[in-house]
Amino acid sequence: MDLVSLDEVNDAAERLVGVVQVTPIESSRTMSSISGGQVLLKCEHLQRTGSFKLRGAYSMIDRLSDAERARGVVCASAGNHAQGVALSAQLVGCPATVFMPERAPLPKVAATRAYGAQVRLEGHSFDDAYAASVAYADESGATYVHPFDHRDVIAGQGSLGREILDQVPDVGTVVVPIGGGGLAAGVASAIKLVRPDVGVIGVQAAGAAAFPASLAAGRPKPIDSASTLADGIAVKRPGDLTLAHVAARVDEVVTVTDEAIARAVLLLVERAKQVVEPAGAAGLAAVLERAIALRPPVVAVLCGGNVDPLLLQRIMQSGMFEEGRYFALRTRLQDRPGALSALLALVADLGANILAVGHHRMRTRLGVLEVEVELEVETRGPDHISELVETLSGRGYPVS
């Protein structure tokens, strides 16, 4: 299969000048300390539209003929690609129609419309929206803008790889999240065709890892389901073109758990002051988990920042529990006036902040004069939790 050339990447990069921002590279002592080597963050989540998708979408749409532009473009997307296509079409003066699932997050629907696209909500899943978008393209003659499996899209994503080489001339390893493979294919093409000594590692969510089996088989093999909180990389089947690029130009593809991704998202918020969506943090998660052999300096691509606020809240709460910052406990006490306030005062004296209290009399394991109390508390970490449990147990409050 004919792979994207360096000339194609360079051409796309030149046409993207003034359209995309050159996103910053940030150093992080925290990430470097955890991983054991110098880690730099490529902050592509600060790109226009909040992700790298603008690069590939504009690269393709800008090459359309006048007749093709007049017929418009169409795509299906639940978020980032939709916004990239919508803004690209607006910039070149081309009508855009974007199909999204009926339950697509409202902020992403609103953002896509704000860029001038006509949004059609179709079906309950991405597959439903995709089928409707393909039918529309066939009926209307609009050009279909694929989110990853097109050489102009891959060349456009390669512009990010060029930036990394310019910004970090001594880069040793680049780590890139993989969904359909467009970003990894483009970045690897830009880097390997100039610096074959630089390692390029792709990272998938374990619950949506279509690439490992496809690479082993030498052809795209769809997976039955894609279940991960990193919805931006939840793709069931690699593209034919992207698989060929990853096989030829990416050194290794690894997987990480949702728990590792959530920890990376939380750490970015806490220590780097960066809000990154789960898909955008998958590469960093692999670095922090030491899931791969790395030659520093390591550049972890943070490829998107369009996270739903409610999901971010859940990720942060889950991460706080994982790190011992939140703790839930259950205990029993005598059902008499002042007993609950005495327990709460003891917890407060131990320096734990009480977040929620549940008070139950109707539980089968309770004595006639007992009540059960459930507490959710904020702590300073695992050592503080141990102190809390030990002190409560020593004062006659059995903890479970």
JSON list of C-alpha atoms in Angstrom, two decimals, residues 80 108 177-178 203-205 228-234 256-258 260-266 268 275-285 301-308 311-312 315:
[
{"chain": "A", "resi": 80, "resn": "ASN", "atom": "CA", "xyz": [-13.82, 16.40, 18.18]},
{"chain": "A", "resi": 108, "resn": "LYS", "atom": "CA", "xyz": [-20.22, 19.42, 21.70]},
{"chain": "A", "resi": 177, "resn": "PRO", "atom": "CA", "xyz": [-2.96, 7.89, 21.76]},
{"chain": "A", "resi": 178, "resn": "ILE", "atom": "CA", "xyz": [-4.57, 5.67, 19.12]},
{"chain": "A", "resi": 203, "resn": "VAL", "atom": "CA", "xyz": [-1.38, 3.70, 23.14]},
{"chain": "A", "resi": 204, "resn": "GLN", "atom": "CA", "xyz": [-4.91, 2.29, 23.16]},
{"chain": "A", "resi": 205, "resn": "ALA", "atom": "CA", "xyz": [-7.46, 1.91, 25.94]},
{"chain": "A", "resi": 228, "resn": "THR", "atom": "CA", "xyz": [-13.86, 2.73, 27.77]},
{"chain": "A", "resi": 229, "resn": "LEU", "atom": "CA", "xyz": [-14.24, 6.12, 29.42]},
{"chain": "A", "resi": 230, "resn": "ALA", "atom": "CA", "xyz": [-11.86, 7.38, 26.69]},
{"chain": "A", "resi": 231, "resn": "ASP", "atom": "CA", "xyz": [-14.65, 7.74, 24.13]},
{"chain": "A", "resi": 232, "resn": "GLY", "atom": "CA", "xyz": [-12.45, 9.72, 21.76]},
{"chain": "A", "resi": 233, "resn": "ILE", "atom": "CA", "xyz": [-10.39, 6.59, 21.01]},
{"chain": "A", "resi": 234, "resn": "ALA", "atom": "CA", "xyz": [-13.20, 4.02, 21.27]},
{"chain": "A", "resi": 256, "resn": "VAL", "atom": "CA", "xyz": [-3.65, 0.96, 29.36]},
{"chain": "A", "resi": 257, "resn": "THR", "atom": "CA", "xyz": [-6.60, 0.52, 31.70]},
{"chain": "A", "resi": 258, "resn": "ASP", "atom": "CA", "xyz": [-9.32, 3.07, 32.31]},
{"chain": "A", "resi": 260, "resn": "ALA", "atom": "CA", "xyz": [-4.59, 4.38, 34.60]},
{"chain": "A", "resi": 261, "resn": "ILE", "atom": "CA", "xyz": [-6.17, 6.90, 32.22]},
{"chain": "A", "resi": 262, "resn": "ALA", "atom": "CA", "xyz": [-8.27, 8.38, 35.03]},
{"chain": "A", "resi": 263, "resn": "ARG", "atom": "CA", "xyz": [-5.17, 8.76, 37.21]},
{"chain": "A", "resi": 264, "resn": "ALA", "atom": "CA", "xyz": [-3.39, 10.57, 34.39]},
{"chain": "A", "resi": 265, "resn": "VAL", "atom": "CA", "xyz": [-6.34, 12.95, 33.92]},
{"chain": "A", "resi": 266, "resn": "LEU", "atom": "CA", "xyz": [-6.40, 13.68, 37.66]},
{"chain": "A", "resi": 268, "resn": "LEU", "atom": "CA", "xyz": [-2.74, 16.61, 34.90]},
{"chain": "A", "resi": 275, "resn": "VAL", "atom": "CA", "xyz": [-7.69, 19.85, 31.67]},
{"chain": "A", "resi": 276, "resn": "VAL", "atom": "CA", "xyz": [-7.38, 16.93, 29.25]},
{"chain": "A", "resi": 277, "resn": "GLU", "atom": "CA", "xyz": [-10.04, 14.48, 28.10]},
{"chain": "A", "resi": 278, "resn": "PRO", "atom": "CA", "xyz": [-9.47, 10.77, 28.82]},
{"chain": "A", "resi": 279, "resn": "ALA", "atom": "CA", "xyz": [-8.56, 9.94, 25.21]},
{"chain": "A", "resi": 280, "resn": "GLY", "atom": "CA", "xyz": [-6.04, 12.76, 25.24]},
{"chain": "A", "resi": 281, "resn": "ALA", "atom": "CA", "xyz": [-4.36, 11.45, 28.39]},
{"chain": "A", "resi": 282, "resn": "ALA", "atom": "CA", "xyz": [-3.98, 7.80, 27.28]},
{"chain": "A", "resi": 283, "resn": "GLY", "atom": "CA", "xyz": [-0.42, 8.28, 26.05]},
{"chain": "A", "resi": 284, "resn": "LEU", "atom": "CA", "xyz": [0.68, 9.92, 29.29]},
{"chain": "A", "resi": 285, "resn": "ALA", "atom": "CA", "xyz": [-1.02, 7.11, 31.24]},
{"chain": "A", "resi": 301, "resn": "VAL", "atom": "CA", "xyz": [0.95, 14.03, 23.11]},
{"chain": "A", "resi": 302, "resn": "LEU", "atom": "CA", "xyz": [-2.11, 15.38, 24.96]},
{"chain": "A", "resi": 303, "resn": "CYS", "atom": "CA", "xyz": [-4.32, 15.30, 21.91]},
{"chain": "A", "resi": 304, "resn": "GLY", "atom": "CA", "xyz": [-7.68, 16.59, 23.17]},
{"chain": "A", "resi": 305, "resn": "GLY", "atom": "CA", "xyz": [-9.30, 18.64, 25.91]},
{"chain": "A", "resi": 306, "resn": "ASN", "atom": "CA", "xyz": [-13.03, 18.39, 25.18]},
{"chain": "A", "resi": 307, "resn": "VAL", "atom": "CA", "xyz": [-14.09, 16.54, 28.29]},
{"chain": "A", "resi": 308, "resn": "ASP", "atom": "CA", "xyz": [-17.67, 16.64, 29.54]},
{"chain": "A", "resi": 311, "resn": "LEU", "atom": "CA", "xyz": [-17.39, 13.01, 33.35]},
{"chain": "A", "resi": 312, "resn": "LEU", "atom": "CA", "xyz": [-14.44, 15.05, 34.61]},
{"chain": "A", "resi": 315, "resn": "ILE", "atom": "CA", "xyz": [-13.02, 10.88, 37.06]}
]
